[in-house]
Short mmCIF file of C-alpha atoms in Angstrom, two decimals:
data_model
loop_
_atom_site.label_atom_id
_atom_site.label_comp_id
_atom_site.label_asym_id
_atom_site.label_seq_id
_atom_site.Cartn_x
_atom_site.Cartn_y
_atom_site.Cartn_z
CA LEU A 1 89.18 108.53 99.92
CA SER A 2 89.98 111.62 97.87
CA GLN A 3 91.69 109.38 95.32
CA VAL A 4 88.45 107.50 94.50
CA LYS A 5 86.01 110.45 94.78
CA PRO A 6 86.37 111.45 91.08
CA GLN A 7 85.85 107.84 89.99
CA PHE A 8 82.72 107.50 92.18
CA GLU A 9 81.29 110.83 90.96
CA SER A 10 81.88 109.72 87.36
CA TRP A 11 80.17 106.35 87.93
CA VAL A 12 77.06 107.92 89.50
CA ASN A 13 77.16 111.05 87.31
CA GLU A 14 76.92 113.38 90.33
CA LYS A 15 79.17 115.91 92.08
CA TYR A 16 79.27 116.01 95.90
CA GLY A 17 80.33 118.91 98.11
CA ILE A 18 80.37 116.54 101.09
CA PHE A 19 82.42 113.36 100.79
CA GLN A 20 83.36 112.29 104.30
CA ALA A 21 84.14 108.79 105.49
CA ILE A 22 82.04 107.87 108.53
CA VAL A 23 83.19 104.31 109.19
CA TYR A 24 85.14 101.62 107.38
CA ARG A 25 85.98 97.91 107.51
CA THR A 26 88.79 95.98 105.86
CA GLN A 27 89.17 92.55 104.30
CA VAL A 28 92.64 91.18 103.61
CA VAL A 29 92.93 89.47 100.23
CA ALA A 30 95.80 89.81 97.71
CA GLY A 31 95.80 93.38 98.96
CA ILE A 32 93.07 95.02 101.03
CA ASN A 33 89.39 95.64 100.34
CA TYR A 34 88.12 98.69 102.18
CA PHE A 35 84.38 98.99 102.79
CA ILE A 36 83.69 102.66 103.49
CA LYS A 37 80.48 104.43 104.53
CA VAL A 38 80.65 107.91 103.00
CA GLN A 39 78.39 110.87 103.74
CA VAL A 40 77.56 112.57 100.41
CA SER A 41 74.88 115.04 101.60
CA ASP A 42 73.17 116.05 104.83
CA SER A 43 71.17 112.82 105.03
CA ILE A 44 72.40 110.58 102.18
CA TYR A 45 75.23 108.08 102.40
CA ALA A 46 76.95 105.70 100.01
CA HIS A 47 78.89 102.52 100.65
CA LEU A 48 82.10 102.11 98.67
CA ARG A 49 84.33 99.08 98.14
CA VAL A 50 87.87 100.22 97.40
CA PHE A 51 90.74 97.85 96.58
CA GLN A 52 94.35 98.63 97.47
CA GLY A 53 96.81 96.17 95.94
CA LEU A 54 99.98 94.89 97.55
CA PRO A 55 102.83 97.41 97.90
CA SER A 56 104.87 95.47 95.34
CA GLU A 57 102.17 96.16 92.73
CA ASN A 58 102.72 99.92 93.11
CA GLN A 59 99.09 100.83 92.33
CA GLY A 60 96.87 103.34 94.07
CA PRO A 61 93.44 102.55 95.50
CA SER A 62 90.63 101.93 93.03
CA LEU A 63 86.86 101.93 93.38
CA VAL A 64 85.49 98.44 92.75
CA SER A 65 81.81 98.74 93.68
CA TYR A 66 79.36 101.03 95.42
CA GLU A 67 75.83 101.23 96.81
CA THR A 68 73.91 104.51 96.96
CA GLY A 69 70.77 105.59 98.82
CA LYS A 70 72.09 104.48 102.20
CA THR A 71 71.38 106.07 105.60
CA ARG A 72 73.76 106.69 108.48
CA ASP A 73 72.30 103.66 110.31
CA ASP A 74 72.56 101.14 107.46
CA PRO A 75 75.08 98.41 108.38
CA LEU A 76 78.32 98.34 106.41
CA THR A 77 78.51 94.80 105.03
CA TYR A 78 80.26 92.99 102.19
CA PHE A 79 78.77 93.74 98.78
#
């Protein structure tokens, strides 16, 4: 998660003191998509989609998409 935090902050043009994963799901493709619910303030959450390629590709995780303005109770679904 710490590897994609700077990319997320750049995309949304914000800095977050809190950046804690609450729950995540995975989807196996030609690598793995991680869907992660992240707490970014006391009551605001974001959903991130992070892609991790196959080990043979030797690439770190990268942020693919995100949704902001989420709550703790919003379901974590494909986006």
